Amino acid sequence: MFQIYAVEFCYRFFYILLSFFGCLILALIKIDVILLFEIYPFLEFSTEKLLATRVTDLIDVVWILSFYNSLLFVYPLFVHHLIVFLKMGFYNYQTYVLLRVIKLSTLIYMIVFAFLHLYFLPNFFSFLLSWKISSFENLLNVKTELRITYYIDWILSTECFISSVVYWLSIIISKVLLTMNVDGIYEKAKRCKKQTLFLMVLSLFLLFPSDFYLQFGLLLISFFLVELIFLSLCYMIKNF
């Protein structure tokens, strides 16, 4: 029996490895498209240019983007083979719950990743750049040099860290909710929804400056966050 499992494990590992190298070759071929996808959101929010001062900078960017995107695209295949391999030791309801949790966590991961990549991180980076220049404008002339390697490293590491934290937190929260009375939590959340939104907005208004656009943005973020939590509870009740 052990030999059968060992052969199946080697087969699946070889298939995942082959798929990874296939994705790596495609990423190297289409590296211009991947590079455009990575830096285009920043160019939308800023007029600054990303510089490559050495030839090795471009080589580093190519390898970093190729490996990162290959791992990103082969990860769903890895999860699929892992579940199929472990499925023989699970009951049917355990497999059903595991698939539900992974689907919900993956959906949250994709939403957070897209939001970080397309809007938040490029906008935040552009804001820090403009704030730094305007802060020292009266003291000395500051000229910043934006290296493309540093930008790519910062964007990828920040996206990966925040998205991974949200991903694992969503898995842990989903497992905790499965062991709790979700209907009772839903009723309490429904009754305290407006109070929670009010307290959240009040706390943010006290912590942040009294700027109209900033407070309006905080109000929208608080509203969507509360609605997202409420929608997640509805999803949990319906599917679990």
JSON list of C-alpha atoms in Angstrom, two decimals:
[
{"chain": "A", "resi": 1, "resn": "MET", "atom": "CA", "xyz": [0.00, 0.00, 0.00]},
{"chain": "A", "resi": 2, "resn": "PHE", "atom": "CA", "xyz": [2.86, 2.37, 0.83]},
{"chain": "A", "resi": 3, "resn": "GLN", "atom": "CA", "xyz": [4.41, 1.76, -2.60]},
{"chain": "A", "resi": 4, "resn": "ILE", "atom": "CA", "xyz": [1.14, 2.69, -4.31]},
{"chain": "A", "resi": 5, "resn": "TYR", "atom": "CA", "xyz": [0.95, 5.98, -2.39]},
{"chain": "A", "resi": 6, "resn": "ALA", "atom": "CA", "xyz": [4.63, 6.65, -3.05]},
{"chain": "A", "resi": 7, "resn": "VAL", "atom": "CA", "xyz": [4.21, 6.10, -6.80]},
{"chain": "A", "resi": 8, "resn": "GLU", "atom": "CA", "xyz": [1.13, 8.35, -6.87]},
{"chain": "A", "resi": 9, "resn": "PHE", "atom": "CA", "xyz": [2.97, 11.04, -4.89]},
{"chain": "A", "resi": 10, "resn": "CYS", "atom": "CA", "xyz": [5.94, 10.95, -7.28]},
{"chain": "A", "resi": 11, "resn": "TYR", "atom": "CA", "xyz": [3.60, 11.10, -10.26]},
{"chain": "A", "resi": 12, "resn": "ARG", "atom": "CA", "xyz": [1.74, 14.12, -8.94]},
{"chain": "A", "resi": 13, "resn": "PHE", "atom": "CA", "xyz": [4.96, 15.85, -7.85]},
{"chain": "A", "resi": 14, "resn": "PHE", "atom": "CA", "xyz": [6.45, 15.30, -11.32]},
{"chain": "A", "resi": 15, "resn": "TYR", "atom": "CA", "xyz": [3.30, 16.67, -12.97]},
{"chain": "A", "resi": 16, "resn": "ILE", "atom": "CA", "xyz": [3.38, 19.80, -10.77]},
{"chain": "A", "resi": 17, "resn": "LEU", "atom": "CA", "xyz": [7.10, 20.28, -11.47]},
{"chain": "A", "resi": 18, "resn": "LEU", "atom": "CA", "xyz": [6.52, 19.88, -15.20]},
{"chain": "A", "resi": 19, "resn": "SER", "atom": "CA", "xyz": [3.68, 22.40, -15.07]},
{"chain": "A", "resi": 20, "resn": "PHE", "atom": "CA", "xyz": [5.90, 24.85, -13.19]},
{"chain": "A", "resi": 21, "resn": "PHE", "atom": "CA", "xyz": [8.62, 24.69, -15.83]},
{"chain": "A", "resi": 22, "resn": "GLY", "atom": "CA", "xyz": [5.96, 25.06, -18.52]},
{"chain": "A", "resi": 23, "resn": "CYS", "atom": "CA", "xyz": [4.67, 28.23, -16.82]},
{"chain": "A", "resi": 24, "resn": "LEU", "atom": "CA", "xyz": [8.25, 29.43, -16.42]},
{"chain": "A", "resi": 25, "resn": "ILE", "atom": "CA", "xyz": [8.95, 29.05, -20.14]},
{"chain": "A", "resi": 26, "resn": "LEU", "atom": "CA", "xyz": [5.74, 30.89, -21.05]},
{"chain": "A", "resi": 27, "resn": "ALA", "atom": "CA", "xyz": [6.58, 33.65, -18.56]},
{"chain": "A", "resi": 28, "resn": "LEU", "atom": "CA", "xyz": [10.02, 34.09, -20.10]},
{"chain": "A", "resi": 29, "resn": "ILE", "atom": "CA", "xyz": [8.52, 34.27, -23.57]},
{"chain": "A", "resi": 30, "resn": "LYS", "atom": "CA", "xyz": [5.83, 36.79, -22.57]},
{"chain": "A", "resi": 31, "resn": "ILE", "atom": "CA", "xyz": [7.94, 38.72, -20.06]},
{"chain": "A", "resi": 32, "resn": "ASP", "atom": "CA", "xyz": [7.09, 42.03, -21.77]},
{"chain": "A", "resi": 33, "resn": "VAL", "atom": "CA", "xyz": [3.39, 41.52, -21.08]},
{"chain": "A", "resi": 34, "resn": "ILE", "atom": "CA", "xyz": [4.05, 40.53, -17.45]},
{"chain": "A", "resi": 35, "resn": "LEU", "atom": "CA", "xyz": [6.33, 43.52, -16.93]},
{"chain": "A", "resi": 36, "resn": "LEU", "atom": "CA", "xyz": [3.70, 45.85, -18.38]},
{"chain": "A", "resi": 37, "resn": "PHE", "atom": "CA", "xyz": [1.09, 44.34, -16.07]},
{"chain": "A", "resi": 38, "resn": "GLU", "atom": "CA", "xyz": [3.33, 44.97, -13.05]},
{"chain": "A", "resi": 39, "resn": "ILE", "atom": "CA", "xyz": [4.32, 48.58, -13.72]},
{"chain": "A", "resi": 40, "resn": "TYR", "atom": "CA", "xyz": [1.24, 49.91, -15.55]},
{"chain": "A", "resi": 41, "resn": "PRO", "atom": "CA", "xyz": [-0.79, 50.62, -12.36]},
{"chain": "A", "resi": 42, "resn": "PHE", "atom": "CA", "xyz": [2.07, 52.77, -11.03]},
{"chain": "A", "resi": 43, "resn": "LEU", "atom": "CA", "xyz": [2.32, 54.72, -14.29]},
{"chain": "A", "resi": 44, "resn": "GLU", "atom": "CA", "xyz": [-1.41, 55.45, -14.03]},
{"chain": "A", "resi": 45, "resn": "PHE", "atom": "CA", "xyz": [-0.94, 57.22, -10.68]},
{"chain": "A", "resi": 46, "resn": "SER", "atom": "CA", "xyz": [2.45, 58.81, -11.18]},
{"chain": "A", "resi": 47, "resn": "THR", "atom": "CA", "xyz": [4.39, 60.70, -13.84]},
{"chain": "A", "resi": 48, "resn": "GLU", "atom": "CA", "xyz": [7.74, 59.38, -12.59]},
{"chain": "A", "resi": 49, "resn": "LYS", "atom": "CA", "xyz": [9.79, 56.96, -14.66]},
{"chain": "A", "resi": 50, "resn": "LEU", "atom": "CA", "xyz": [11.23, 53.66, -13.52]},
{"chain": "A", "resi": 51, "resn": "LEU", "atom": "CA", "xyz": [14.92, 53.38, -14.37]},
{"chain": "A", "resi": 52, "resn": "ALA", "atom": "CA", "xyz": [17.20, 50.44, -15.03]},
{"chain": "A", "resi": 53, "resn": "THR", "atom": "CA", "xyz": [20.75, 51.73, -14.57]},
{"chain": "A", "resi": 54, "resn": "ARG", "atom": "CA", "xyz": [22.46, 48.41, -15.31]},
{"chain": "A", "resi": 55, "resn": "VAL", "atom": "CA", "xyz": [21.86, 45.54, -17.69]},
{"chain": "A", "resi": 56, "resn": "THR", "atom": "CA", "xyz": [21.77, 43.15, -14.75]},
{"chain": "A", "resi": 57, "resn": "ASP", "atom": "CA", "xyz": [18.76, 45.05, -13.39]},
{"chain": "A", "resi": 58, "resn": "LEU", "atom": "CA", "xyz": [16.69, 43.90, -16.35]},
{"chain": "A", "resi": 59, "resn": "ILE", "atom": "CA", "xyz": [17.95, 40.33, -15.95]},
{"chain": "A", "resi": 60, "resn": "ASP", "atom": "CA", "xyz": [16.98, 40.38, -12.27]},
{"chain": "A", "resi": 61, "resn": "VAL", "atom": "CA", "xyz": [13.53, 41.72, -13.09]},
{"chain": "A", "resi": 62, "resn": "VAL", "atom": "CA", "xyz": [12.99, 39.04, -15.73]},
{"chain": "A", "resi": 63, "resn": "TRP", "atom": "CA", "xyz": [13.91, 36.18, -13.39]},
{"chain": "A", "resi": 64, "resn": "ILE", "atom": "CA", "xyz": [11.99, 37.57, -10.41]},
{"chain": "A", "resi": 65, "resn": "LEU", "atom": "CA", "xyz": [8.80, 38.11, -12.40]},
{"chain": "A", "resi": 66, "resn": "SER", "atom": "CA", "xyz": [9.10, 34.78, -14.20]},
{"chain": "A", "resi": 67, "resn": "PHE", "atom": "CA", "xyz": [9.54, 32.72, -11.02]},
{"chain": "A", "resi": 68, "resn": "TYR", "atom": "CA", "xyz": [6.93, 34.68, -9.07]},
{"chain": "A", "resi": 69, "resn": "ASN", "atom": "CA", "xyz": [4.22, 34.37, -11.71]},
{"chain": "A", "resi": 70, "resn": "SER", "atom": "CA", "xyz": [5.06, 30.72, -12.37]},
{"chain": "A", "resi": 71, "resn": "LEU", "atom": "CA", "xyz": [4.63, 29.90, -8.68]},
{"chain": "A", "resi": 72, "resn": "LEU", "atom": "CA", "xyz": [1.44, 31.95, -8.56]},
{"chain": "A", "resi": 73, "resn": "PHE", "atom": "CA", "xyz": [-0.18, 30.16, -11.49]},
{"chain": "A", "resi": 74, "resn": "VAL", "atom": "CA", "xyz": [0.94, 26.67, -10.51]},
{"chain": "A", "resi": 75, "resn": "TYR", "atom": "CA", "xyz": [-0.35, 27.04, -6.94]},
{"chain": "A", "resi": 76, "resn": "PRO", "atom": "CA", "xyz": [-4.01, 26.14, -7.81]},
{"chain": "A", "resi": 77, "resn": "LEU", "atom": "CA", "xyz": [-2.76, 22.97, -9.49]},
{"chain": "A", "resi": 78, "resn": "PHE", "atom": "CA", "xyz": [-0.71, 22.14, -6.39]},
{"chain": "A", "resi": 79, "resn": "VAL", "atom": "CA", "xyz": [-3.78, 22.59, -4.15]},
{"chain": "A", "resi": 80, "resn": "HIS", "atom": "CA", "xyz": [-5.86, 20.41, -6.48]},
{"chain": "A", "resi": 81, "resn": "HIS", "atom": "CA", "xyz": [-3.37, 17.53, -6.43]},
{"chain": "A", "resi": 82, "resn": "LEU", "atom": "CA", "xyz": [-2.92, 17.86, -2.68]},
{"chain": "A", "resi": 83, "resn": "ILE", "atom": "CA", "xyz": [-6.67, 17.58, -2.07]},
{"chain": "A", "resi": 84, "resn": "VAL", "atom": "CA", "xyz": [-7.04, 14.66, -4.47]},
{"chain": "A", "resi": 85, "resn": "PHE", "atom": "CA", "xyz": [-4.09, 12.87, -2.86]},
{"chain": "A", "resi": 86, "resn": "LEU", "atom": "CA", "xyz": [-5.49, 13.33, 0.66]},
{"chain": "A", "resi": 87, "resn": "LYS", "atom": "CA", "xyz": [-9.08, 12.71, -0.36]},
{"chain": "A", "resi": 88, "resn": "MET", "atom": "CA", "xyz": [-8.81, 8.96, 0.17]},
{"chain": "A", "resi": 89, "resn": "GLY", "atom": "CA", "xyz": [-8.25, 9.52, 3.90]},
{"chain": "A", "resi": 90, "resn": "PHE", "atom": "CA", "xyz": [-11.16, 11.95, 4.32]},
{"chain": "A", "resi": 91, "resn": "TYR", "atom": "CA", "xyz": [-14.86, 11.47, 4.74]},
{"chain": "A", "resi": 92, "resn": "ASN", "atom": "CA", "xyz": [-17.15, 13.01, 2.15]},
{"chain": "A", "resi": 93, "resn": "TYR", "atom": "CA", "xyz": [-18.32, 15.81, 4.43]},
{"chain": "A", "resi": 94, "resn": "GLN", "atom": "CA", "xyz": [-14.69, 16.65, 5.32]},
{"chain": "A", "resi": 95, "resn": "THR", "atom": "CA", "xyz": [-13.81, 16.97, 1.66]},
{"chain": "A", "resi": 96, "resn": "TYR", "atom": "CA", "xyz": [-16.89, 19.13, 1.09]},
{"chain": "A", "resi": 97, "resn": "VAL", "atom": "CA", "xyz": [-16.02, 21.48, 3.95]},
{"chain": "A", "resi": 98, "resn": "LEU", "atom": "CA", "xyz": [-12.37, 21.66, 2.90]},
{"chain": "A", "resi": 99, "resn": "LEU", "atom": "CA", "xyz": [-13.30, 22.61, -0.67]},
{"chain": "A", "resi": 100, "resn": "ARG", "atom": "CA", "xyz": [-15.70, 25.28, 0.57]},
{"chain": "A", "resi": 101, "resn": "VAL", "atom": "CA", "xyz": [-13.10, 26.81, 2.85]},
{"chain": "A", "resi": 102, "resn": "ILE", "atom": "CA", "xyz": [-10.44, 26.82, 0.14]},
{"chain": "A", "resi": 103, "resn": "LYS", "atom": "CA", "xyz": [-12.80, 28.34, -2.44]},
{"chain": "A", "resi": 104, "resn": "LEU", "atom": "CA", "xyz": [-13.85, 31.13, -0.07]},
{"chain": "A", "resi": 105, "resn": "SER", "atom": "CA", "xyz": [-10.26, 31.83, 1.02]},
{"chain": "A", "resi": 106, "resn": "THR", "atom": "CA", "xyz": [-9.03, 31.83, -2.58]},
{"chain": "A", "resi": 107, "resn": "LEU", "atom": "CA", "xyz": [-11.78, 34.26, -3.60]},
{"chain": "A", "resi": 108, "resn": "ILE", "atom": "CA", "xyz": [-10.83, 36.63, -0.77]},
{"chain": "A", "resi": 109, "resn": "TYR", "atom": "CA", "xyz": [-7.15, 36.27, -1.69]},
{"chain": "A", "resi": 110, "resn": "MET", "atom": "CA", "xyz": [-7.83, 37.19, -5.32]},
{"chain": "A", "resi": 111, "resn": "ILE", "atom": "CA", "xyz": [-9.93, 40.23, -4.35]},
{"chain": "A", "resi": 112, "resn": "VAL", "atom": "CA", "xyz": [-7.28, 41.51, -1.93]},
{"chain": "A", "resi": 113, "resn": "PHE", "atom": "CA", "xyz": [-4.46, 40.81, -4.40]},
{"chain": "A", "resi": 114, "resn": "ALA", "atom": "CA", "xyz": [-6.23, 42.65, -7.23]},
{"chain": "A", "resi": 115, "resn": "PHE", "atom": "CA", "xyz": [-7.04, 45.62, -4.98]},
{"chain": "A", "resi": 116, "resn": "LEU", "atom": "CA", "xyz": [-3.44, 45.87, -3.75]},
{"chain": "A", "resi": 117, "resn": "HIS", "atom": "CA", "xyz": [-1.89, 45.51, -7.18]},
{"chain": "A", "resi": 118, "resn": "LEU", "atom": "CA", "xyz": [-4.22, 47.70, -9.23]},
{"chain": "A", "resi": 119, "resn": "TYR", "atom": "CA", "xyz": [-5.00, 50.50, -6.81]},
{"chain": "A", "resi": 120, "resn": "PHE", "atom": "CA", "xyz": [-3.66, 50.63, -3.25]},
{"chain": "A", "resi": 121, "resn": "LEU", "atom": "CA", "xyz": [0.09, 49.93, -3.54]},
{"chain": "A", "resi": 122, "resn": "PRO", "atom": "CA", "xyz": [0.77, 52.03, -6.68]},
{"chain": "A", "resi": 123, "resn": "ASN", "atom": "CA", "xyz": [-1.28, 54.89, -5.25]},
{"chain": "A", "resi": 124, "resn": "PHE", "atom": "CA", "xyz": [0.44, 54.59, -1.88]},
{"chain": "A", "resi": 125, "resn": "PHE", "atom": "CA", "xyz": [3.89, 54.51, -3.48]},
{"chain": "A", "resi": 126, "resn": "SER", "atom": "CA", "xyz": [3.05, 57.57, -5.58]},
{"chain": "A", "resi": 127, "resn": "PHE", "atom": "CA", "xyz": [1.72, 59.38, -2.51]},
{"chain": "A", "resi": 128, "resn": "LEU", "atom": "CA", "xyz": [4.90, 58.69, -0.53]},
{"chain": "A", "resi": 129, "resn": "LEU", "atom": "CA", "xyz": [7.01, 59.89, -3.43]},
{"chain": "A", "resi": 130, "resn": "SER", "atom": "CA", "xyz": [5.11, 63.17, -3.81]},
{"chain": "A", "resi": 131, "resn": "TRP", "atom": "CA", "xyz": [5.01, 63.70, -0.04]},
{"chain": "A", "resi": 132, "resn": "LYS", "atom": "CA", "xyz": [8.75, 63.27, 0.26]},
{"chain": "A", "resi": 133, "resn": "ILE", "atom": "CA", "xyz": [9.44, 65.76, -2.52]},
{"chain": "A", "resi": 134, "resn": "SER", "atom": "CA", "xyz": [7.03, 68.40, -1.19]},
{"chain": "A", "resi": 135, "resn": "SER", "atom": "CA", "xyz": [8.24, 67.99, 2.41]},
{"chain": "A", "resi": 136, "resn": "PHE", "atom": "CA", "xyz": [11.81, 68.99, 1.62]},
{"chain": "A", "resi": 137, "resn": "GLU", "atom": "CA", "xyz": [11.02, 71.47, -1.12]},
{"chain": "A", "resi": 138, "resn": "ASN", "atom": "CA", "xyz": [11.86, 74.52, 1.00]},
{"chain": "A", "resi": 139, "resn": "LEU", "atom": "CA", "xyz": [15.06, 73.05, 2.45]},
{"chain": "A", "resi": 140, "resn": "LEU", "atom": "CA", "xyz": [16.86, 71.44, -0.45]},
{"chain": "A", "resi": 141, "resn": "ASN", "atom": "CA", "xyz": [16.25, 70.08, -3.90]},
{"chain": "A", "resi": 142, "resn": "VAL", "atom": "CA", "xyz": [15.58, 66.35, -3.65]},
{"chain": "A", "resi": 143, "resn": "LYS", "atom": "CA", "xyz": [15.89, 64.25, -6.78]},
{"chain": "A", "resi": 144, "resn": "THR", "atom": "CA", "xyz": [14.77, 60.67, -6.41]},
{"chain": "A", "resi": 145, "resn": "GLU", "atom": "CA", "xyz": [15.85, 57.83, -8.64]},
{"chain": "A", "resi": 146, "resn": "LEU", "atom": "CA", "xyz": [13.25, 55.11, -9.01]},
{"chain": "A", "resi": 147, "resn": "ARG", "atom": "CA", "xyz": [14.98, 51.80, -9.73]},
{"chain": "A", "resi": 148, "resn": "ILE", "atom": "CA", "xyz": [12.71, 49.28, -11.38]},
{"chain": "A", "resi": 149, "resn": "THR", "atom": "CA", "xyz": [14.28, 46.40, -9.45]},
{"chain": "A", "resi": 150, "resn": "TYR", "atom": "CA", "xyz": [13.48, 48.01, -6.10]},
{"chain": "A", "resi": 151, "resn": "TYR", "atom": "CA", "xyz": [9.94, 48.80, -7.16]},
{"chain": "A", "resi": 152, "resn": "ILE", "atom": "CA", "xyz": [9.28, 45.25, -8.39]},
{"chain": "A", "resi": 153, "resn": "ASP", "atom": "CA", "xyz": [10.77, 43.73, -5.23]},
{"chain": "A", "resi": 154, "resn": "TRP", "atom": "CA", "xyz": [8.72, 46.02, -3.00]},
{"chain": "A", "resi": 155, "resn": "ILE", "atom": "CA", "xyz": [5.46, 45.49, -4.88]},
{"chain": "A", "resi": 156, "resn": "LEU", "atom": "CA", "xyz": [5.78, 41.69, -5.05]},
{"chain": "A", "resi": 157, "resn": "SER", "atom": "CA", "xyz": [6.92, 41.23, -1.46]},
{"chain": "A", "resi": 158, "resn": "THR", "atom": "CA", "xyz": [4.19, 43.51, -0.08]},
{"chain": "A", "resi": 159, "resn": "GLU", "atom": "CA", "xyz": [1.46, 41.93, -2.20]},
{"chain": "A", "resi": 160, "resn": "CYS", "atom": "CA", "xyz": [2.57, 38.44, -1.28]},
{"chain": "A", "resi": 161, "resn": "PHE", "atom": "CA", "xyz": [2.82, 39.19, 2.44]},
{"chain": "A", "resi": 162, "resn": "ILE", "atom": "CA", "xyz": [-0.51, 41.01, 2.86]},
{"chain": "A", "resi": 163, "resn": "SER", "atom": "CA", "xyz": [-2.44, 38.64, 0.58]},
{"chain": "A", "resi": 164, "resn": "SER", "atom": "CA", "xyz": [-0.98, 35.58, 2.31]},
{"chain": "A", "resi": 165, "resn": "VAL", "atom": "CA", "xyz": [-1.86, 36.94, 5.75]},
{"chain": "A", "resi": 166, "resn": "VAL", "atom": "CA", "xyz": [-5.42, 37.63, 4.62]},
{"chain": "A", "resi": 167, "resn": "TYR", "atom": "CA", "xyz": [-5.60, 34.20, 2.98]},
{"chain": "A", "resi": 168, "resn": "TRP", "atom": "CA", "xyz": [-4.56, 32.27, 6.09]},
{"chain": "A", "resi": 169, "resn": "LEU", "atom": "CA", "xyz": [-6.68, 34.46, 8.35]},
{"chain": "A", "resi": 170, "resn": "SER", "atom": "CA", "xyz": [-9.72, 33.72, 6.19]},
{"chain": "A", "resi": 171, "resn": "ILE", "atom": "CA", "xyz": [-8.99, 29.97, 6.47]},
{"chain": "A", "resi": 172, "resn": "ILE", "atom": "CA", "xyz": [-8.64, 30.19, 10.26]},
{"chain": "A", "resi": 173, "resn": "ILE", "atom": "CA", "xyz": [-11.80, 32.31, 10.61]},
{"chain": "A", "resi": 174, "resn": "SER", "atom": "CA", "xyz": [-13.73, 29.91, 8.37]},
{"chain": "A", "resi": 175, "resn": "LYS", "atom": "CA", "xyz": [-12.67, 26.95, 10.52]},
{"chain": "A", "resi": 176, "resn": "VAL", "atom": "CA", "xyz": [-13.63, 28.80, 13.70]},
{"chain": "A", "resi": 177, "resn": "LEU", "atom": "CA", "xyz": [-17.02, 29.74, 12.27]},
{"chain": "A", "resi": 178, "resn": "LEU", "atom": "CA", "xyz": [-17.68, 26.12, 11.38]},
{"chain": "A", "resi": 179, "resn": "THR", "atom": "CA", "xyz": [-17.45, 25.17, 15.03]},
{"chain": "A", "resi": 180, "resn": "MET", "atom": "CA", "xyz": [-19.69, 28.02, 16.18]},
{"chain": "A", "resi": 181, "resn": "ASN", "atom": "CA", "xyz": [-23.37, 28.80, 15.89]},
{"chain": "A", "resi": 182, "resn": "VAL", "atom": "CA", "xyz": [-23.30, 30.85, 12.69]},
{"chain": "A", "resi": 183, "resn": "ASP", "atom": "CA", "xyz": [-27.03, 31.63, 12.87]},
{"chain": "A", "resi": 184, "resn": "GLY", "atom": "CA", "xyz": [-26.58, 33.26, 16.29]},
{"chain": "A", "resi": 185, "resn": "ILE", "atom": "CA", "xyz": [-23.60, 35.28, 15.04]},
{"chain": "A", "resi": 186, "resn": "TYR", "atom": "CA", "xyz": [-25.64, 36.39, 12.02]},
{"chain": "A", "resi": 187, "resn": "GLU", "atom": "CA", "xyz": [-28.52, 37.61, 14.21]},
{"chain": "A", "resi": 188, "resn": "LYS", "atom": "CA", "xyz": [-26.16, 39.53, 16.50]},
{"chain": "A", "resi": 189, "resn": "ALA", "atom": "CA", "xyz": [-24.32, 41.03, 13.51]},
{"chain": "A", "resi": 190, "resn": "LYS", "atom": "CA", "xyz": [-27.63, 42.06, 11.98]},
{"chain": "A", "resi": 191, "resn": "ARG", "atom": "CA", "xyz": [-28.73, 43.83, 15.18]},
{"chain": "A", "resi": 192, "resn": "CYS", "atom": "CA", "xyz": [-25.36, 45.51, 15.79]},
{"chain": "A", "resi": 193, "resn": "LYS", "atom": "CA", "xyz": [-24.59, 46.37, 12.17]},
{"chain": "A", "resi": 194, "resn": "LYS", "atom": "CA", "xyz": [-25.40, 50.09, 12.38]},
{"chain": "A", "resi": 195, "resn": "GLN", "atom": "CA", "xyz": [-23.76, 50.51, 15.79]},
{"chain": "A", "resi": 196, "resn": "THR", "atom": "CA", "xyz": [-20.60, 48.81, 14.54]},
{"chain": "A", "resi": 197, "resn": "LEU", "atom": "CA", "xyz": [-20.46, 51.05, 11.48]},
{"chain": "A", "resi": 198, "resn": "PHE", "atom": "CA", "xyz": [-20.97, 54.16, 13.62]},
{"chain": "A", "resi": 199, "resn": "LEU", "atom": "CA", "xyz": [-18.23, 53.24, 16.10]},
{"chain": "A", "resi": 200, "resn": "MET", "atom": "CA", "xyz": [-15.82, 52.34, 13.31]},
{"chain": "A", "resi": 201, "resn": "VAL", "atom": "CA", "xyz": [-16.40, 55.64, 11.48]},
{"chain": "A", "resi": 202, "resn": "LEU", "atom": "CA", "xyz": [-16.15, 57.63, 14.72]},
{"chain": "A", "resi": 203, "resn": "SER", "atom": "CA", "xyz": [-12.83, 55.96, 15.63]},
{"chain": "A", "resi": 204, "resn": "LEU", "atom": "CA", "xyz": [-11.37, 56.59, 12.20]},
{"chain": "A", "resi": 205, "resn": "PHE", "atom": "CA", "xyz": [-12.49, 60.22, 12.20]},
{"chain": "A", "resi": 206, "resn": "LEU", "atom": "CA", "xyz": [-10.78, 60.73, 15.57]},
{"chain": "A", "resi": 207, "resn": "LEU", "atom": "CA", "xyz": [-7.55, 59.08, 14.44]},
{"chain": "A", "resi": 208, "resn": "PHE", "atom": "CA", "xyz": [-7.17, 60.71, 11.02]},
{"chain": "A", "resi": 209, "resn": "PRO", "atom": "CA", "xyz": [-6.99, 64.42, 10.04]},
{"chain": "A", "resi": 210, "resn": "SER", "atom": "CA", "xyz": [-10.15, 66.37, 9.29]},
{"chain": "A", "resi": 211, "resn": "ASP", "atom": "CA", "xyz": [-9.79, 66.35, 5.51]},
{"chain": "A", "resi": 212, "resn": "PHE", "atom": "CA", "xyz": [-13.04, 66.10, 3.55]},
{"chain": "A", "resi": 213, "resn": "TYR", "atom": "CA", "xyz": [-11.82, 63.69, 0.88]},
{"chain": "A", "resi": 214, "resn": "LEU", "atom": "CA", "xyz": [-9.96, 61.53, 3.42]},
{"chain": "A", "resi": 215, "resn": "GLN", "atom": "CA", "xyz": [-12.99, 61.27, 5.71]},
{"chain": "A", "resi": 216, "resn": "PHE", "atom": "CA", "xyz": [-15.27, 60.52, 2.78]},
{"chain": "A", "resi": 217, "resn": "GLY", "atom": "CA", "xyz": [-12.90, 57.74, 1.71]},
{"chain": "A", "resi": 218, "resn": "LEU", "atom": "CA", "xyz": [-12.79, 56.36, 5.26]},
{"chain": "A", "resi": 219, "resn": "LEU", "atom": "CA", "xyz": [-16.58, 56.38, 5.35]},
{"chain": "A", "resi": 220, "resn": "LEU", "atom": "CA", "xyz": [-16.77, 54.38, 2.13]},
{"chain": "A", "resi": 221, "resn": "ILE", "atom": "CA", "xyz": [-14.11, 51.92, 3.29]},
{"chain": "A", "resi": 222, "resn": "SER", "atom": "CA", "xyz": [-15.89, 51.38, 6.61]},
{"chain": "A", "resi": 223, "resn": "PHE", "atom": "CA", "xyz": [-19.23, 50.86, 4.89]},
{"chain": "A", "resi": 224, "resn": "PHE", "atom": "CA", "xyz": [-17.83, 48.32, 2.41]},
{"chain": "A", "resi": 225, "resn": "LEU", "atom": "CA", "xyz": [-15.89, 46.52, 5.15]},
{"chain": "A", "resi": 226, "resn": "VAL", "atom": "CA", "xyz": [-19.00, 46.07, 7.31]},
{"chain": "A", "resi": 227, "resn": "GLU", "atom": "CA", "xyz": [-21.01, 44.94, 4.29]},
{"chain": "A", "resi": 228, "resn": "LEU", "atom": "CA", "xyz": [-18.25, 42.49, 3.32]},
{"chain": "A", "resi": 229, "resn": "ILE", "atom": "CA", "xyz": [-18.29, 40.94, 6.79]},
{"chain": "A", "resi": 230, "resn": "PHE", "atom": "CA", "xyz": [-22.08, 40.69, 6.70]},
{"chain": "A", "resi": 231, "resn": "LEU", "atom": "CA", "xyz": [-21.95, 39.16, 3.21]},
{"chain": "A", "resi": 232, "resn": "SER", "atom": "CA", "xyz": [-19.36, 36.62, 4.38]},
{"chain": "A", "resi": 233, "resn": "LEU", "atom": "CA", "xyz": [-21.65, 35.53, 7.21]},
{"chain": "A", "resi": 234, "resn": "CYS", "atom": "CA", "xyz": [-24.51, 35.11, 4.73]},
{"chain": "A", "resi": 235, "resn": "TYR", "atom": "CA", "xyz": [-22.25, 33.01, 2.53]},
{"chain": "A", "resi": 236, "resn": "MET", "atom": "CA", "xyz": [-21.21, 30.85, 5.47]},
{"chain": "A", "resi": 237, "resn": "ILE", "atom": "CA", "xyz": [-24.85, 30.23, 6.46]},
{"chain": "A", "resi": 238, "resn": "LYS", "atom": "CA", "xyz": [-25.87, 29.32, 2.93]},
{"chain": "A", "resi": 239, "resn": "ASN", "atom": "CA", "xyz": [-22.95, 27.03, 2.10]},
{"chain": "A", "resi": 240, "resn": "PHE", "atom": "CA", "xyz": [-22.05, 25.44, 5.43]}
]
